[in-house]
PDB file of N, CA and C in Angstrom:
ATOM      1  N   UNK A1442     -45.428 -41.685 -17.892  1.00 61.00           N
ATOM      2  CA  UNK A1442     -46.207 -41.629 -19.108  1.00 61.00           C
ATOM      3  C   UNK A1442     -47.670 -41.720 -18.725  1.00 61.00           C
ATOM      4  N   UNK A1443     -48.386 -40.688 -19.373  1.00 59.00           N
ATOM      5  CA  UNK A1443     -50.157 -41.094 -18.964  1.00 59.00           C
ATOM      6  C   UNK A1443     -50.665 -41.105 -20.107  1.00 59.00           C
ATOM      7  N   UNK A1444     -51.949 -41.400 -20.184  1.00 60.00           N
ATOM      8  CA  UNK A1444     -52.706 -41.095 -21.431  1.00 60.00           C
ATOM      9  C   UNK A1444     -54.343 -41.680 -20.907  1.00 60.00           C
ATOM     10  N   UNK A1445     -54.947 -40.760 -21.709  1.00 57.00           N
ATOM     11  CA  UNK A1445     -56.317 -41.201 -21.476  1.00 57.00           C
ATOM     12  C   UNK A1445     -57.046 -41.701 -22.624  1.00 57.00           C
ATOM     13  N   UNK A1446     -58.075 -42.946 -22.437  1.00 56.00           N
ATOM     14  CA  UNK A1446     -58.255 -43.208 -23.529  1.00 56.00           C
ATOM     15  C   UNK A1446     -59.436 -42.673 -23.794  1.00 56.00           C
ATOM     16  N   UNK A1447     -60.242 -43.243 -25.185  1.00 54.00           N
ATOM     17  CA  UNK A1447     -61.214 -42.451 -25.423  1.00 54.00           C
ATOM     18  C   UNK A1447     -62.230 -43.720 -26.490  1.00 54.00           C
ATOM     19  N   UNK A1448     -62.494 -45.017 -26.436  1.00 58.00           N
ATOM     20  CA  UNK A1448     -62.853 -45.917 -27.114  1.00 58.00           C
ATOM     21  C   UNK A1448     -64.222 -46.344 -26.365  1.00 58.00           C
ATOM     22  N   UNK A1449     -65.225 -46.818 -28.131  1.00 55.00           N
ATOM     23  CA  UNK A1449     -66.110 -47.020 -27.083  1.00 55.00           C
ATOM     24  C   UNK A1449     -66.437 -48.422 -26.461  1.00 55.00           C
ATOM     25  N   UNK A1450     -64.929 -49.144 -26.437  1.00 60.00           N
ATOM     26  CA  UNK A1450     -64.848 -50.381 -25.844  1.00 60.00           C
ATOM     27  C   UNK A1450     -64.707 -49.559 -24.185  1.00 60.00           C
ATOM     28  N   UNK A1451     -64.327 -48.985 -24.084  1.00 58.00           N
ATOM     29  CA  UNK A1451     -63.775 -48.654 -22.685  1.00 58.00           C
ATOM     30  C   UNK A1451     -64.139 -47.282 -21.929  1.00 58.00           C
ATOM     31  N   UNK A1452     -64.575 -47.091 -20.936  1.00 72.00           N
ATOM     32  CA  UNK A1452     -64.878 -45.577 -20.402  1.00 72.00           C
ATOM     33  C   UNK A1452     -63.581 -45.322 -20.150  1.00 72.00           C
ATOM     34  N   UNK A1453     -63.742 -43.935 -20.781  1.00 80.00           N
ATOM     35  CA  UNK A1453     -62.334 -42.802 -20.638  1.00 80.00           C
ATOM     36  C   UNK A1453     -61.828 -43.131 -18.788  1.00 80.00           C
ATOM     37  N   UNK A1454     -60.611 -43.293 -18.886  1.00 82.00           N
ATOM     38  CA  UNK A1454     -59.964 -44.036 -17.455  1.00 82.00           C
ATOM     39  C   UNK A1454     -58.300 -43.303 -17.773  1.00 82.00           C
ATOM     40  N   UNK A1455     -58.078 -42.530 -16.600  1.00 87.00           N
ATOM     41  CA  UNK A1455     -56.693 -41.938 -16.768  1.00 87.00           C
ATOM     42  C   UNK A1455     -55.704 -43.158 -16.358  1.00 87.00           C
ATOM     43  N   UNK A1456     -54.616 -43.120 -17.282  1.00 90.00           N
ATOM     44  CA  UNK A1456     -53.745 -44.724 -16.936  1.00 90.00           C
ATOM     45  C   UNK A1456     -52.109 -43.681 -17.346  1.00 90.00           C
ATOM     46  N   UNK A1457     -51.708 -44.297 -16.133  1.00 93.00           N
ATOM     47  CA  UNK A1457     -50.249 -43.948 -15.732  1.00 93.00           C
ATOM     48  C   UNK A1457     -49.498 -45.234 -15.342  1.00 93.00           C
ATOM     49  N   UNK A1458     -48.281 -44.929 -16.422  1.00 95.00           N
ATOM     50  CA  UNK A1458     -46.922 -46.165 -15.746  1.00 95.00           C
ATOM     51  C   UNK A1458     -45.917 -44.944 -15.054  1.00 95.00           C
ATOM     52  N   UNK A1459     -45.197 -45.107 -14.011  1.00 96.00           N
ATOM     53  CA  UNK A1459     -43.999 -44.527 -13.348  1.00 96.00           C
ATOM     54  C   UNK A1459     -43.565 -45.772 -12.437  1.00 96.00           C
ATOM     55  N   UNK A1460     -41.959 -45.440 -12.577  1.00 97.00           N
ATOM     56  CA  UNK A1460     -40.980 -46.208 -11.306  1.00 97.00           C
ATOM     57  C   UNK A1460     -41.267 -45.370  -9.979  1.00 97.00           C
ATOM     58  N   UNK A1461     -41.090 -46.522  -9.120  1.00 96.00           N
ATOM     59  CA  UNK A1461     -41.034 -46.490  -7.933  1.00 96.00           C
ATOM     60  C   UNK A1461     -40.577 -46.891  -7.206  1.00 96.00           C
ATOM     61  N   UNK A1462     -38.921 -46.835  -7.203  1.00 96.00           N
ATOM     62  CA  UNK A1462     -37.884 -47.064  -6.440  1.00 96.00           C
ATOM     63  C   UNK A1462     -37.750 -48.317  -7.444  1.00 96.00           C
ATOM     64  N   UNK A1463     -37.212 -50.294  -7.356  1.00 95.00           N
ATOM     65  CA  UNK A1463     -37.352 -50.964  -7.854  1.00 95.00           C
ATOM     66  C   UNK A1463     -38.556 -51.321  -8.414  1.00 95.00           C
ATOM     67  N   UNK A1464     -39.847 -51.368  -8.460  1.00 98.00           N
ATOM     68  CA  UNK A1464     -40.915 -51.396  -9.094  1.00 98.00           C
ATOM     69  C   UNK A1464     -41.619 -50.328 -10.167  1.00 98.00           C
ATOM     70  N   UNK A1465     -42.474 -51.261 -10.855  1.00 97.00           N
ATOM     71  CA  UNK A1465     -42.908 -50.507 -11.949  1.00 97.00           C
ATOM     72  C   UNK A1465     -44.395 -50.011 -11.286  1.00 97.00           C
ATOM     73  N   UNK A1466     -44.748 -48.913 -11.294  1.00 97.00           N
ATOM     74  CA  UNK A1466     -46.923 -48.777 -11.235  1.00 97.00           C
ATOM     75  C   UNK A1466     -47.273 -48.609 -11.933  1.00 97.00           C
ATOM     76  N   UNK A1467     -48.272 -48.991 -11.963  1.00 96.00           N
ATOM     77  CA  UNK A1467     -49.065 -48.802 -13.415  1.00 96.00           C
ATOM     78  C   UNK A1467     -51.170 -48.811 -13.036  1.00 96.00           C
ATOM     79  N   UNK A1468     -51.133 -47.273 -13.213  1.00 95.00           N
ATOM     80  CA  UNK A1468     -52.973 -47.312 -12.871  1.00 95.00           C
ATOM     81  C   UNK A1468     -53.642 -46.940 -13.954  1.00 95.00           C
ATOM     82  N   UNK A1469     -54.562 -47.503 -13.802  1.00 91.00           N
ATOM     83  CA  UNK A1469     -55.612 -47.405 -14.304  1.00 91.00           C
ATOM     84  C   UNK A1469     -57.092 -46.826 -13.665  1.00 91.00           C
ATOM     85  N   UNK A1470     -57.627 -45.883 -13.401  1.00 90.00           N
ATOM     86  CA  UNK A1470     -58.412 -45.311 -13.307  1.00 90.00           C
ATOM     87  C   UNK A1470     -57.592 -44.910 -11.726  1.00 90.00           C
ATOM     88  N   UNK A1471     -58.605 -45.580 -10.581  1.00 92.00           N
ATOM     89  CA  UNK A1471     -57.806 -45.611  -9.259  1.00 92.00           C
ATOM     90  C   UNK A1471     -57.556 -46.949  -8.938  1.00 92.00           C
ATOM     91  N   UNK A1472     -57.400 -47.500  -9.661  1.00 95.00           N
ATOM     92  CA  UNK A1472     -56.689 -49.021  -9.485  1.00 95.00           C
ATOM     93  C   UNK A1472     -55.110 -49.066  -9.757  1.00 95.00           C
ATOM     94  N   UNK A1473     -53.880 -49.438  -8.494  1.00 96.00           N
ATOM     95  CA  UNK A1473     -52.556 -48.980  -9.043  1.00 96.00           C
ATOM     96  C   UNK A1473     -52.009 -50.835  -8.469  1.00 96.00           C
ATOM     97  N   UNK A1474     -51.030 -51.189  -9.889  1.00 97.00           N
ATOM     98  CA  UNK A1474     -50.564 -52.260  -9.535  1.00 97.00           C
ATOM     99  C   UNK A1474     -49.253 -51.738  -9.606  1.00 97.00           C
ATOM    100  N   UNK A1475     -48.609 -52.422  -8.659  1.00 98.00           N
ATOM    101  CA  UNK A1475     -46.516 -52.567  -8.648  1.00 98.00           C
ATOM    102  C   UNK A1475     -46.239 -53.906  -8.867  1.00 98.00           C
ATOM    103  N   UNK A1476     -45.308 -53.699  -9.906  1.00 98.00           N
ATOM    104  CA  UNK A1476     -44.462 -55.087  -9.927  1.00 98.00           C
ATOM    105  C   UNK A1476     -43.162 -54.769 -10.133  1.00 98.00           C
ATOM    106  N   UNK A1477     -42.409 -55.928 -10.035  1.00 98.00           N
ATOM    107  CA  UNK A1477     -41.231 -55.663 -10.511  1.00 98.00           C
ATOM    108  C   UNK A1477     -40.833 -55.632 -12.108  1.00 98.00           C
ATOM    109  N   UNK A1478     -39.691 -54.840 -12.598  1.00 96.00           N
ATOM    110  CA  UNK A1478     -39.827 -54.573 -13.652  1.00 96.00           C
ATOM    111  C   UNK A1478     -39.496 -55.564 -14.299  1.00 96.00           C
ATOM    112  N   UNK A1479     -39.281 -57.135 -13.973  1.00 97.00           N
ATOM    113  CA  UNK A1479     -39.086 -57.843 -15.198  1.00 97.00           C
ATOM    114  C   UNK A1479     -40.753 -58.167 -15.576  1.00 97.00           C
ATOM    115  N   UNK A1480     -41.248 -58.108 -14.361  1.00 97.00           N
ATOM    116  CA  UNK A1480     -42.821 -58.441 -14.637  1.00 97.00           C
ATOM    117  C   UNK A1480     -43.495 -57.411 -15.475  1.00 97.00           C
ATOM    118  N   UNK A1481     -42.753 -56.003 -15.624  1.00 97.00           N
ATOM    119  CA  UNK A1481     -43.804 -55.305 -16.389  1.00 97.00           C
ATOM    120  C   UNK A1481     -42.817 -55.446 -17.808  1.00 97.00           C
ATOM    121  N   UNK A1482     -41.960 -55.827 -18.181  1.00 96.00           N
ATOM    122  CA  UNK A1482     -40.957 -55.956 -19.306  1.00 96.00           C
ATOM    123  C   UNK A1482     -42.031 -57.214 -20.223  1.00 96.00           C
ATOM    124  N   UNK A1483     -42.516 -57.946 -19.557  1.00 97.00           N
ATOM    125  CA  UNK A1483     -43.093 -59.413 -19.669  1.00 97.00           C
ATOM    126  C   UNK A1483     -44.166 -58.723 -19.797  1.00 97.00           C
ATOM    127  N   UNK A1484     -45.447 -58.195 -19.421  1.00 95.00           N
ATOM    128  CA  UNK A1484     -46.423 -57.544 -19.520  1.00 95.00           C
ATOM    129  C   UNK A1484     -46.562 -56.684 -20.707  1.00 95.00           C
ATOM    130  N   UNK A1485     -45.202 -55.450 -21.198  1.00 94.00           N
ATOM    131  CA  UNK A1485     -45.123 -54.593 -22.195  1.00 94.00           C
ATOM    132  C   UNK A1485     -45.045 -55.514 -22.953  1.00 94.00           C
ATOM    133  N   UNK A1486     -44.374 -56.391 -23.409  1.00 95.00           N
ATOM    134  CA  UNK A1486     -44.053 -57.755 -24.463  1.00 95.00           C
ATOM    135  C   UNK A1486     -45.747 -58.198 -24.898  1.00 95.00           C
ATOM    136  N   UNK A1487     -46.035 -58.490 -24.022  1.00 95.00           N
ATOM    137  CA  UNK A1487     -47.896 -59.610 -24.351  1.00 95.00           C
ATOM    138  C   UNK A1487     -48.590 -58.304 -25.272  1.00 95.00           C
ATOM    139  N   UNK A1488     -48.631 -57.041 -24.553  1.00 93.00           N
ATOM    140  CA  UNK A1488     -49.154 -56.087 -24.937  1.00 93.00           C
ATOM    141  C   UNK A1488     -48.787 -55.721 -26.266  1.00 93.00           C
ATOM    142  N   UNK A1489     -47.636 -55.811 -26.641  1.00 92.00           N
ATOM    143  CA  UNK A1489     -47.103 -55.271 -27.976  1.00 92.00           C
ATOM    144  C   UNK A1489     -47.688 -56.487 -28.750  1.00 92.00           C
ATOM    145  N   UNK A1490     -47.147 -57.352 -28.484  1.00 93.00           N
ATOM    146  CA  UNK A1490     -47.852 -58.718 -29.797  1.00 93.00           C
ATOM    147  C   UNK A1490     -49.154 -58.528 -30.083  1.00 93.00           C
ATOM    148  N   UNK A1491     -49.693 -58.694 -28.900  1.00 94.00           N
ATOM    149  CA  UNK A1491     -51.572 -58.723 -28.850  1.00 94.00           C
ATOM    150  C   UNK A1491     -51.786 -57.517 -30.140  1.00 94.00           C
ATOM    151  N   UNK A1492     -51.274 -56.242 -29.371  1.00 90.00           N
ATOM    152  CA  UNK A1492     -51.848 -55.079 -30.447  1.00 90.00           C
ATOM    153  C   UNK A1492     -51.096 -55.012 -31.619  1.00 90.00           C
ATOM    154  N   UNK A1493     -49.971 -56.055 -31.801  1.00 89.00           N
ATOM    155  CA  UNK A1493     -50.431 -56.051 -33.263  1.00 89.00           C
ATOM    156  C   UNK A1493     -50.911 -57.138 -33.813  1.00 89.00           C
ATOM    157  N   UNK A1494     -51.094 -57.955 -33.407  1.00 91.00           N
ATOM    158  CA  UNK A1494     -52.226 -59.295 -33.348  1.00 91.00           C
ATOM    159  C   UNK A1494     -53.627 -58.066 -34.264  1.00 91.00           C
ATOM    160  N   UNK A1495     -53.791 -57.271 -33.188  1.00 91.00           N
ATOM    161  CA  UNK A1495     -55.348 -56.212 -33.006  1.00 91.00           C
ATOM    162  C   UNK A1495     -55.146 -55.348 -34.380  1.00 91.00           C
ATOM    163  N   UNK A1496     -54.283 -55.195 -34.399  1.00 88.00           N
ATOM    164  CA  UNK A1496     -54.064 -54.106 -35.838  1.00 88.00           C
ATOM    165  C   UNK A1496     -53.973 -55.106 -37.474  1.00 88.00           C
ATOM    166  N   UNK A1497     -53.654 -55.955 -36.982  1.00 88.00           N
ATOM    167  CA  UNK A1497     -53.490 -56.881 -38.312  1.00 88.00           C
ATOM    168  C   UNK A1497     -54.910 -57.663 -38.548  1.00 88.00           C
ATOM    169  N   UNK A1498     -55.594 -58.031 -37.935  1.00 90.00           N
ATOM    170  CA  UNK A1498     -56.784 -58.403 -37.562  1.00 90.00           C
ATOM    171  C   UNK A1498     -57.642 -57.036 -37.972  1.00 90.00           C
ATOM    172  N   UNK A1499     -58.150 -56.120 -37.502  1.00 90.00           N
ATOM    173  CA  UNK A1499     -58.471 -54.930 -38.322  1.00 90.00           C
ATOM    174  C   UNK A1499     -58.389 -54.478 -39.877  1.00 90.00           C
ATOM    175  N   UNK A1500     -56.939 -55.115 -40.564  1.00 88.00           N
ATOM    176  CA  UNK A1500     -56.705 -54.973 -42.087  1.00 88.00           C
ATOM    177  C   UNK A1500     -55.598 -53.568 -42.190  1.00 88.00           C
ATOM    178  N   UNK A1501     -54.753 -52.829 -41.111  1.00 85.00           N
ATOM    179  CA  UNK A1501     -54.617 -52.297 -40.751  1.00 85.00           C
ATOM    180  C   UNK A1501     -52.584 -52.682 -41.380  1.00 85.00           C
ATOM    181  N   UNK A1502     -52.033 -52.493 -42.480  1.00 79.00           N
ATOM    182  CA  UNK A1502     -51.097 -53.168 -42.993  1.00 79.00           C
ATOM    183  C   UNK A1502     -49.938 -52.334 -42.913  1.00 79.00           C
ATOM    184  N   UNK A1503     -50.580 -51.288 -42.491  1.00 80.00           N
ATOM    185  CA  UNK A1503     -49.138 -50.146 -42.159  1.00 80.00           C
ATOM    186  C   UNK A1503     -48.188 -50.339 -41.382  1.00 80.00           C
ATOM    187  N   UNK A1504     -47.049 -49.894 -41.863  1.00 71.00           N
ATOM    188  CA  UNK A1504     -45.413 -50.032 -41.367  1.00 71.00           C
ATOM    189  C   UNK A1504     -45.240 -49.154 -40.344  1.00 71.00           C
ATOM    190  N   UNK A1505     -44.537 -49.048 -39.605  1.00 63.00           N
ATOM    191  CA  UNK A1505     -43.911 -47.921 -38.609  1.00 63.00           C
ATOM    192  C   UNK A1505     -43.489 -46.674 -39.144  1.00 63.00           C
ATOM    193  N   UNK A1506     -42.391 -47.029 -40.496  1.00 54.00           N
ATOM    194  CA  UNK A1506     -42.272 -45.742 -41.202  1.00 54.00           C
ATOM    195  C   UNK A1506     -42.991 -45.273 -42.079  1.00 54.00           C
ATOM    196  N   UNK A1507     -42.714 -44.062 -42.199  1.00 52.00           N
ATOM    197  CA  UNK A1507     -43.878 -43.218 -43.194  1.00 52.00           C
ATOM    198  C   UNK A1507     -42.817 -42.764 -44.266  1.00 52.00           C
ATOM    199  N   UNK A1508     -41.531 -42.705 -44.172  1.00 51.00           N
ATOM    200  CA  UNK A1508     -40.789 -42.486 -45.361  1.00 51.00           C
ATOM    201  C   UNK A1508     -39.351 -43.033 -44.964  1.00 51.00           C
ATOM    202  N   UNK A1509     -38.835 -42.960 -46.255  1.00 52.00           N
ATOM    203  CA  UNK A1509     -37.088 -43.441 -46.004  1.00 52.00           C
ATOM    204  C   UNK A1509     -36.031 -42.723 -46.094  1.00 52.00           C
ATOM    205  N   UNK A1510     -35.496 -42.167 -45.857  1.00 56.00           N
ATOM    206  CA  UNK A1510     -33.995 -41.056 -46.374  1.00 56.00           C
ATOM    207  C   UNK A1510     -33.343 -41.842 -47.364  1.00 56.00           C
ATOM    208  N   UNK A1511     -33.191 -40.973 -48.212  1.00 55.00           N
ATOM    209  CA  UNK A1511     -32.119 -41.443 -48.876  1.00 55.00           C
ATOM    210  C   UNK A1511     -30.840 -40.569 -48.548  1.00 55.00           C
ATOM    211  N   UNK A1512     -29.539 -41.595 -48.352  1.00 57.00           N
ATOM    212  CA  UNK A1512     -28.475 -41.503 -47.813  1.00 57.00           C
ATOM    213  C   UNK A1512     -27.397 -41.833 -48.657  1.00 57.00           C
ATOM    214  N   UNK A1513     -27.472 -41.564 -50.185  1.00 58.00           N
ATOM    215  CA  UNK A1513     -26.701 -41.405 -51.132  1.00 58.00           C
ATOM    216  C   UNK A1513     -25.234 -40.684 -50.845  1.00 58.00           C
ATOM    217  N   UNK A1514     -25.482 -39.682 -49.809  1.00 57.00           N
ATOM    218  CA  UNK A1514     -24.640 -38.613 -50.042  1.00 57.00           C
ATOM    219  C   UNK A1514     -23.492 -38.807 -48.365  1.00 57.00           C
ATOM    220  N   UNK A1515     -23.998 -39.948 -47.930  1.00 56.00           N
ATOM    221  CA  UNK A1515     -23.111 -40.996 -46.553  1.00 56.00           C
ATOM    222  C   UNK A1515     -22.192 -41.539 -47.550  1.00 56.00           C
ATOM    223  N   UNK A1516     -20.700 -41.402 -47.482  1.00 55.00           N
ATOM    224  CA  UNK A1516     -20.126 -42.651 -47.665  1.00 55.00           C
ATOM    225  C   UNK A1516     -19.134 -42.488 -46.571  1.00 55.00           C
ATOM    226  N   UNK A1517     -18.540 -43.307 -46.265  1.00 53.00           N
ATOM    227  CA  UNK A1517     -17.193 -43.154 -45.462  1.00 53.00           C
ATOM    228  C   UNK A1517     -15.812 -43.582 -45.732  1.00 53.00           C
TER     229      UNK A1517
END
């Protein structure tokens, strides 16, 4: 997975996670850390709370979904 960001907290920095055999990498610009993947499981975790810590803090109240099915027509 890569992505580049584009904020003007941060200069645009290409950041890549890939496995590597048992370890996770993960760079950021040309800076590459490996850990093992419970360490980056533990890392993705802080990251997810924080940003939505960051999004709720913003006023930012939106759900994941954008609509619902209706499934009237499921029965079994």
């Amino acid at each position: 997975m890569s992505h580049s960001t584009n904020s003007s907290l941060l200069s645009q920095q290409r950041i890549d996670v890939s496995a590597e055999g048992d370890l996770v990498a993960l760079t950021i610009g040309n800076a590459t850390i490996k850990m093992p993947y419970e360490t980056a499981l533990q890392l993705s975790q802080w990251l997810r709370v924080r940003g939505k810590e960051a999004k709720r803090r913003a006023g930012d109240m939106s759900r994941h979904w954008s609509a619902l099915a209706i499934l009237d027509g499921l029965k079994g």
